[in-house]
PDB file of C-alpha atoms in Angstrom:
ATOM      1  CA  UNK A   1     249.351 132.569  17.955  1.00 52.00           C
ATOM      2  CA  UNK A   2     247.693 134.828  20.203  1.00 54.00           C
ATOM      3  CA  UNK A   3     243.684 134.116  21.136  1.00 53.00           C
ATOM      4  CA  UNK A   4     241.570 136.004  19.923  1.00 54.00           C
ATOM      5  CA  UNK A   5     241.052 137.711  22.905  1.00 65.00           C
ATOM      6  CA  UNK A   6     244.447 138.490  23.692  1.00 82.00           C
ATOM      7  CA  UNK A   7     246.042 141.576  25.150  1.00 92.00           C
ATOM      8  CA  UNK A   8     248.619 142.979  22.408  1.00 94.00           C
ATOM      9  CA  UNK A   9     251.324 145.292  23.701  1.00 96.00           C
ATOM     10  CA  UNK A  10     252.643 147.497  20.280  1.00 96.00           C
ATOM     11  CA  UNK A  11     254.955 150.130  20.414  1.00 96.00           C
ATOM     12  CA  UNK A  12     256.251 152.707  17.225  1.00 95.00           C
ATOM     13  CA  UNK A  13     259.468 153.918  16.247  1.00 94.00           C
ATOM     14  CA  UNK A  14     261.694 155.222  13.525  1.00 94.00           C
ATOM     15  CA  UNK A  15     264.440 153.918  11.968  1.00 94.00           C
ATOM     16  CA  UNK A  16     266.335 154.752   8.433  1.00 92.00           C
ATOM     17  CA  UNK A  17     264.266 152.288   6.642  1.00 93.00           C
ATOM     18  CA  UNK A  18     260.824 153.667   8.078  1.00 94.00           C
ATOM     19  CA  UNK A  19     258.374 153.065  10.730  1.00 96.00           C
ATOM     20  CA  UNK A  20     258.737 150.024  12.598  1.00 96.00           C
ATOM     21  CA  UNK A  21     255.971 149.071  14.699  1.00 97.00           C
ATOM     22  CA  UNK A  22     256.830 146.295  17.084  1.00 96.00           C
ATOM     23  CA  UNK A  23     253.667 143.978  19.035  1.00 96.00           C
ATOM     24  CA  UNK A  24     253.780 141.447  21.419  1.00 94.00           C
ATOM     25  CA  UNK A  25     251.498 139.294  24.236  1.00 93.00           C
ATOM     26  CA  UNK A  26     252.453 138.217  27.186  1.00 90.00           C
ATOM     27  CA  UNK A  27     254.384 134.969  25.767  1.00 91.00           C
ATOM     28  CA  UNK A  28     256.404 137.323  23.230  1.00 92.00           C
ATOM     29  CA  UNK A  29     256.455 138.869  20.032  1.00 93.00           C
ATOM     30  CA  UNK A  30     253.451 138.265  18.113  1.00 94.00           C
ATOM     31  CA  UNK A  31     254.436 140.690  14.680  1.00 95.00           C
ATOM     32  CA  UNK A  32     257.232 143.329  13.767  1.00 96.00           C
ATOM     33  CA  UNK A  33     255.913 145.260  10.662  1.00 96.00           C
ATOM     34  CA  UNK A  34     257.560 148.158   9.251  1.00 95.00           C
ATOM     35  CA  UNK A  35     256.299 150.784   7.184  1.00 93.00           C
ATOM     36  CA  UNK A  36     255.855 154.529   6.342  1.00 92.00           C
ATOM     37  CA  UNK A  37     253.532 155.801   8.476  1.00 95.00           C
ATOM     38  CA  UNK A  38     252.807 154.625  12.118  1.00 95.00           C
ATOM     39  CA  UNK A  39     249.145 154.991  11.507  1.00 95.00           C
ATOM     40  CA  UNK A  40     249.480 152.745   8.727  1.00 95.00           C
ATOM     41  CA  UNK A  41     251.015 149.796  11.005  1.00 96.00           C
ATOM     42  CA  UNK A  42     248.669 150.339  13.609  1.00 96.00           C
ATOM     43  CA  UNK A  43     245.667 149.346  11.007  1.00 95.00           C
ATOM     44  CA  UNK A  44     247.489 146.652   9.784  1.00 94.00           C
ATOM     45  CA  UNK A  45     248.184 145.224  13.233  1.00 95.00           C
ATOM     46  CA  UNK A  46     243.832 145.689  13.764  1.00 95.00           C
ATOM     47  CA  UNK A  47     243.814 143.868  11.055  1.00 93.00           C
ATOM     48  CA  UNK A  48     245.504 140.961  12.075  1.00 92.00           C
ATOM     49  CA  UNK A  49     244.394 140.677  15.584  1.00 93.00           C
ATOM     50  CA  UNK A  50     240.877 142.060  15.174  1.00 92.00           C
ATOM     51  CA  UNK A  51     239.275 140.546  18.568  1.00 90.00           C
ATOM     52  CA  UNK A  52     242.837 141.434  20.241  1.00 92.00           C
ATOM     53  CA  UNK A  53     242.624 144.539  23.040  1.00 93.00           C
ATOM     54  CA  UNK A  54     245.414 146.636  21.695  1.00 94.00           C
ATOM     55  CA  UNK A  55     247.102 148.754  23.713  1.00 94.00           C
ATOM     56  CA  UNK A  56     250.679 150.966  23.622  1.00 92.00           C
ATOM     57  CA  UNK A  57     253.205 149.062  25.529  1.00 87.00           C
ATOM     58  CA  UNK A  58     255.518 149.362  28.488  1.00 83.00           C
ATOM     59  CA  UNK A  59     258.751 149.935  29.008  1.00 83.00           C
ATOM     60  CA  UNK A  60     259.858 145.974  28.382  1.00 84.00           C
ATOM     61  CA  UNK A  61     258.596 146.451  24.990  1.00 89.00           C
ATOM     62  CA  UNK A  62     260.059 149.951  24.565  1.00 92.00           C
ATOM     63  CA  UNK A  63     263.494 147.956  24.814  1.00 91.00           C
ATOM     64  CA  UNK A  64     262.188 145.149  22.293  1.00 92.00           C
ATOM     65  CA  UNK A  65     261.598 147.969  19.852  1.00 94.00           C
ATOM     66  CA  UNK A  66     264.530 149.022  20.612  1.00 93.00           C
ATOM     67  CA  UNK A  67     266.609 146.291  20.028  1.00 92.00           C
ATOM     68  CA  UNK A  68     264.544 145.944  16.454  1.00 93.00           C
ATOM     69  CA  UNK A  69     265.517 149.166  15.723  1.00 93.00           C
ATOM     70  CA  UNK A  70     269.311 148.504  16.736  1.00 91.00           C
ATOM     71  CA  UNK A  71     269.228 145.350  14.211  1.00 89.00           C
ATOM     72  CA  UNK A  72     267.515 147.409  11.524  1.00 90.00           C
ATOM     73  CA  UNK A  73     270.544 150.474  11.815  1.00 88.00           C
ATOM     74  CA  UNK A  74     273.369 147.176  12.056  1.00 85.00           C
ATOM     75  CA  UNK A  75     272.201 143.650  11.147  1.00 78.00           C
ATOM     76  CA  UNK A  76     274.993 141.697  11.745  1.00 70.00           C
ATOM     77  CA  UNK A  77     273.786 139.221  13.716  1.00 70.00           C
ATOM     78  CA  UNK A  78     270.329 137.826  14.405  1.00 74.00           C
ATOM     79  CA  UNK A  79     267.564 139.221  15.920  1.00 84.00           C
ATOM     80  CA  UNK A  80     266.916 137.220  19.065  1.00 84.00           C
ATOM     81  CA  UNK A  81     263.744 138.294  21.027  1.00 89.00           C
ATOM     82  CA  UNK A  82     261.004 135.806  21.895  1.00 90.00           C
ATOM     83  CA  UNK A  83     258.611 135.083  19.623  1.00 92.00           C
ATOM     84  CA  UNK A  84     254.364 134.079  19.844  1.00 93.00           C
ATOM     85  CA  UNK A  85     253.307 133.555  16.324  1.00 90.00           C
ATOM     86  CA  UNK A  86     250.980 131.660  14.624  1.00 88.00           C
ATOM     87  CA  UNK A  87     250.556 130.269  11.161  1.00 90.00           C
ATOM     88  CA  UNK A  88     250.692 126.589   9.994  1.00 94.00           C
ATOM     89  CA  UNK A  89     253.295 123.461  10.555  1.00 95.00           C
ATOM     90  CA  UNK A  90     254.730 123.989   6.941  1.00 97.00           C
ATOM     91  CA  UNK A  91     255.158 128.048   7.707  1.00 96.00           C
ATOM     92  CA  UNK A  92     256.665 127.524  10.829  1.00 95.00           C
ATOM     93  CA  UNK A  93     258.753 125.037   9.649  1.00 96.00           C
ATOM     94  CA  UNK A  94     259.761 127.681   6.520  1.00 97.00           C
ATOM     95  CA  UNK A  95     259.759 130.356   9.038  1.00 96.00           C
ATOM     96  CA  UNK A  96     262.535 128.534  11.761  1.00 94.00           C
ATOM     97  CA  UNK A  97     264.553 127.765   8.591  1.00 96.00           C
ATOM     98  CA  UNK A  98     264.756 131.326   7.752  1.00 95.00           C
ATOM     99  CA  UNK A  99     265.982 132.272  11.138  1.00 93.00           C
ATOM    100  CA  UNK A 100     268.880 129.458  10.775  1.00 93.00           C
ATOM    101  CA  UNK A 101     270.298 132.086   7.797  1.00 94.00           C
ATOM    102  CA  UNK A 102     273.183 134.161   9.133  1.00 91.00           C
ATOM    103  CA  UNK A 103     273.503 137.529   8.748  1.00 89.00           C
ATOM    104  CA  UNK A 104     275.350 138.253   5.723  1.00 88.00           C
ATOM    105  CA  UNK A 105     274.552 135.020   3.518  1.00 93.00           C
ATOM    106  CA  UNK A 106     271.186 134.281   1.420  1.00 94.00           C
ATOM    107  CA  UNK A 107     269.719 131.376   0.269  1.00 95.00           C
ATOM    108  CA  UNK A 108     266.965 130.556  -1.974  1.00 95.00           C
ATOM    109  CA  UNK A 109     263.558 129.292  -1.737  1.00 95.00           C
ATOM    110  CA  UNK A 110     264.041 126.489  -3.666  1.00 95.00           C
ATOM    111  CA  UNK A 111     267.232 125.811  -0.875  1.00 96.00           C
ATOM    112  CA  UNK A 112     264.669 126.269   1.693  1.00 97.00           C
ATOM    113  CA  UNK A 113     262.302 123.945   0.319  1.00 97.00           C
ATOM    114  CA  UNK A 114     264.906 121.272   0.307  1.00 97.00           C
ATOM    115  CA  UNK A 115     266.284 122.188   3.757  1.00 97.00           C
ATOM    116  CA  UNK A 116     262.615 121.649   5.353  1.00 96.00           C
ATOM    117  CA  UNK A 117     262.477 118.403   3.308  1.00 96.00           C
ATOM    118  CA  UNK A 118     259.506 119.495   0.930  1.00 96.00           C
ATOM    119  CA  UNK A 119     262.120 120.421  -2.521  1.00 96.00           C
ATOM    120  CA  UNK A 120     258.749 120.662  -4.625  1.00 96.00           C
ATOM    121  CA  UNK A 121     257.407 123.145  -2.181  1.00 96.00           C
ATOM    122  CA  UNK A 122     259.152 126.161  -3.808  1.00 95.00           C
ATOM    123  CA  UNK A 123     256.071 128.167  -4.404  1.00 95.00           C
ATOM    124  CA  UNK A 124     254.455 127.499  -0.889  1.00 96.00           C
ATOM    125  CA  UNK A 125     258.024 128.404   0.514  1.00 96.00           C
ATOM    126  CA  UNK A 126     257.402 131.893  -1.081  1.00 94.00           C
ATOM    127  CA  UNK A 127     254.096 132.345   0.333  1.00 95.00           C
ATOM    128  CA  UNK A 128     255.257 131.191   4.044  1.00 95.00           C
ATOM    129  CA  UNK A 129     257.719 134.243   3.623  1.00 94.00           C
ATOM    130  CA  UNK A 130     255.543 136.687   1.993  1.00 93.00           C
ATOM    131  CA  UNK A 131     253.027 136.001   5.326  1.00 93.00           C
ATOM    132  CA  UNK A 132     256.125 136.631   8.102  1.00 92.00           C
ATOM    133  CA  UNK A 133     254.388 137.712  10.629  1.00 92.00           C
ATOM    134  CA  UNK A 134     257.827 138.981  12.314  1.00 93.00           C
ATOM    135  CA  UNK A 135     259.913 141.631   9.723  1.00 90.00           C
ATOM    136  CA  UNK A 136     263.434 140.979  10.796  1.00 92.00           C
ATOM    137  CA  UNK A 137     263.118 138.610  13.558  1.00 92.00           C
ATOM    138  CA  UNK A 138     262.266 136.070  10.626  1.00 94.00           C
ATOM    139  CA  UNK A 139     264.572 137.267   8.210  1.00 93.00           C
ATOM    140  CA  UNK A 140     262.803 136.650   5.194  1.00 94.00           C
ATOM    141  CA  UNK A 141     265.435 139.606   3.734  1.00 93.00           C
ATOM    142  CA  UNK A 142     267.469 137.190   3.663  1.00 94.00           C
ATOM    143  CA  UNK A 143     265.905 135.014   0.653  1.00 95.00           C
ATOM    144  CA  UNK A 144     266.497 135.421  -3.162  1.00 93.00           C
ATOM    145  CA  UNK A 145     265.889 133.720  -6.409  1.00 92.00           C
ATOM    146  CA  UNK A 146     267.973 130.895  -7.814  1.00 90.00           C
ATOM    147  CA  UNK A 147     270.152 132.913  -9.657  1.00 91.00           C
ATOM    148  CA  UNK A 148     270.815 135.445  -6.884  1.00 88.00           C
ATOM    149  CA  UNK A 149     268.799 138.482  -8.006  1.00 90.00           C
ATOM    150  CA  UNK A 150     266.485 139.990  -5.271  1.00 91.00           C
ATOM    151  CA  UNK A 151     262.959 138.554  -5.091  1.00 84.00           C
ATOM    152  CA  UNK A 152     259.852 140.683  -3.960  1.00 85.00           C
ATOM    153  CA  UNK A 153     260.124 141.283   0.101  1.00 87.00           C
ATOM    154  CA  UNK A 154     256.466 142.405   1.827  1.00 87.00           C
ATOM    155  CA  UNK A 155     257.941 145.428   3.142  1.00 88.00           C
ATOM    156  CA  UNK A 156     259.986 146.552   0.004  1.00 89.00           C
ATOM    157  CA  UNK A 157     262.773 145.489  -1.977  1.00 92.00           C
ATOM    158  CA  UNK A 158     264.504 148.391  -1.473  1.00 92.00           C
ATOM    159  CA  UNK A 159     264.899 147.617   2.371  1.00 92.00           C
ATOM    160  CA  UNK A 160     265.551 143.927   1.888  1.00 93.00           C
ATOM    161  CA  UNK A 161     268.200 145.299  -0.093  1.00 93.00           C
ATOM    162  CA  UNK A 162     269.704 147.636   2.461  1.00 93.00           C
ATOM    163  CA  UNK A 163     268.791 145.229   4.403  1.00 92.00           C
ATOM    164  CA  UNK A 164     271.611 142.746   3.176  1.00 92.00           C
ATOM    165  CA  UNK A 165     273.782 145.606   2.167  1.00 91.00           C
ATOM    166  CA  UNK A 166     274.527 146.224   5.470  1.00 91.00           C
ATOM    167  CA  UNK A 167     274.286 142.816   6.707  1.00 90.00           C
ATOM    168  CA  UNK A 168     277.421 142.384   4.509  1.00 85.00           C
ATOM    169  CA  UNK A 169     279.092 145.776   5.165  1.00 79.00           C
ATOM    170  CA  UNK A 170     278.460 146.932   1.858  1.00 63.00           C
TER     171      UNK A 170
END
């Protein structure tokens, strides 16, 4: 997690499922949020790093945000760019189990639970996802209910289901 002091790099693009807005220290990438309007995602990154000096990034981060952007348009594999983040053991425990779910497949949260050895964790699984500090990079897309059917995604379930649409060519 960055200090609260930190310098935070963000840059802003577009992609077909919206603003993307793409932050990162000097350690790596600290939050990937994506969204309708850029102003939007710039508040919600001063939100998050409120004692952080933010500042638009250079062109290292310009190809980060590019390389989200490529993953967004074609997610078939996964999103591999360094990452700073914060949150608790359990999240990051939820959040590295996520990122072991290839592109294409799903799993569930109670699956997750039980993969991360805490099976009566379901509900705290959920909440590690719905706080993903990194859209895409922790591809929380990527989780559904038991029975199969889409679950509630932070940034819309209509682009966690493109999302896995064209994960599986669909």
């Amino acid at each position: 997690m960055p200090r609260a002091t930190a310098m935070i790099q963000f840059a802003l693009g577009g992609s077909s499922l919206g603003q993307i807005l793409v932050a990162a220290t000097e350690v790596g990438v600290c939050s990937i949020l994506m969204g309708a309007s850029q102003n939007l995602l710039v508040c919600e990154l001063q939100r998050r790093f409120p004692q952080a000096v933010l500042m638009r990034g250079d062109a290292e981060l310009a190809g980060l945000l590019s390389k989200v952007v490529d993953f967004v348009e074609s997610p078939r594999s996964k999103l591999d760019v360094p990452l700073h983040l914060g949150g608790t053991a359990f999240q990051r425990s939820v959040w590295q189990a996520l990122r072991e779910i290839p592109a294409g497949e799903t799993a569930s949260y109670s699956d997750i639970a039980t993969w991360i050895g805490a099976p009566k964790s379901v509900r705290a699984v959920a909440q590690a996802c719905a706080s993903n500090p990194a859209a895409l990079a922790i591809p929380c897309h990527r989780v559904v209910r038991t029975d199969g059917s889409l679950a509630s995604y932070r940034w819309g379930v209509e682009r966690k289901r493109s999302l896995l649409q064209r994960e599986t060519g669909a």
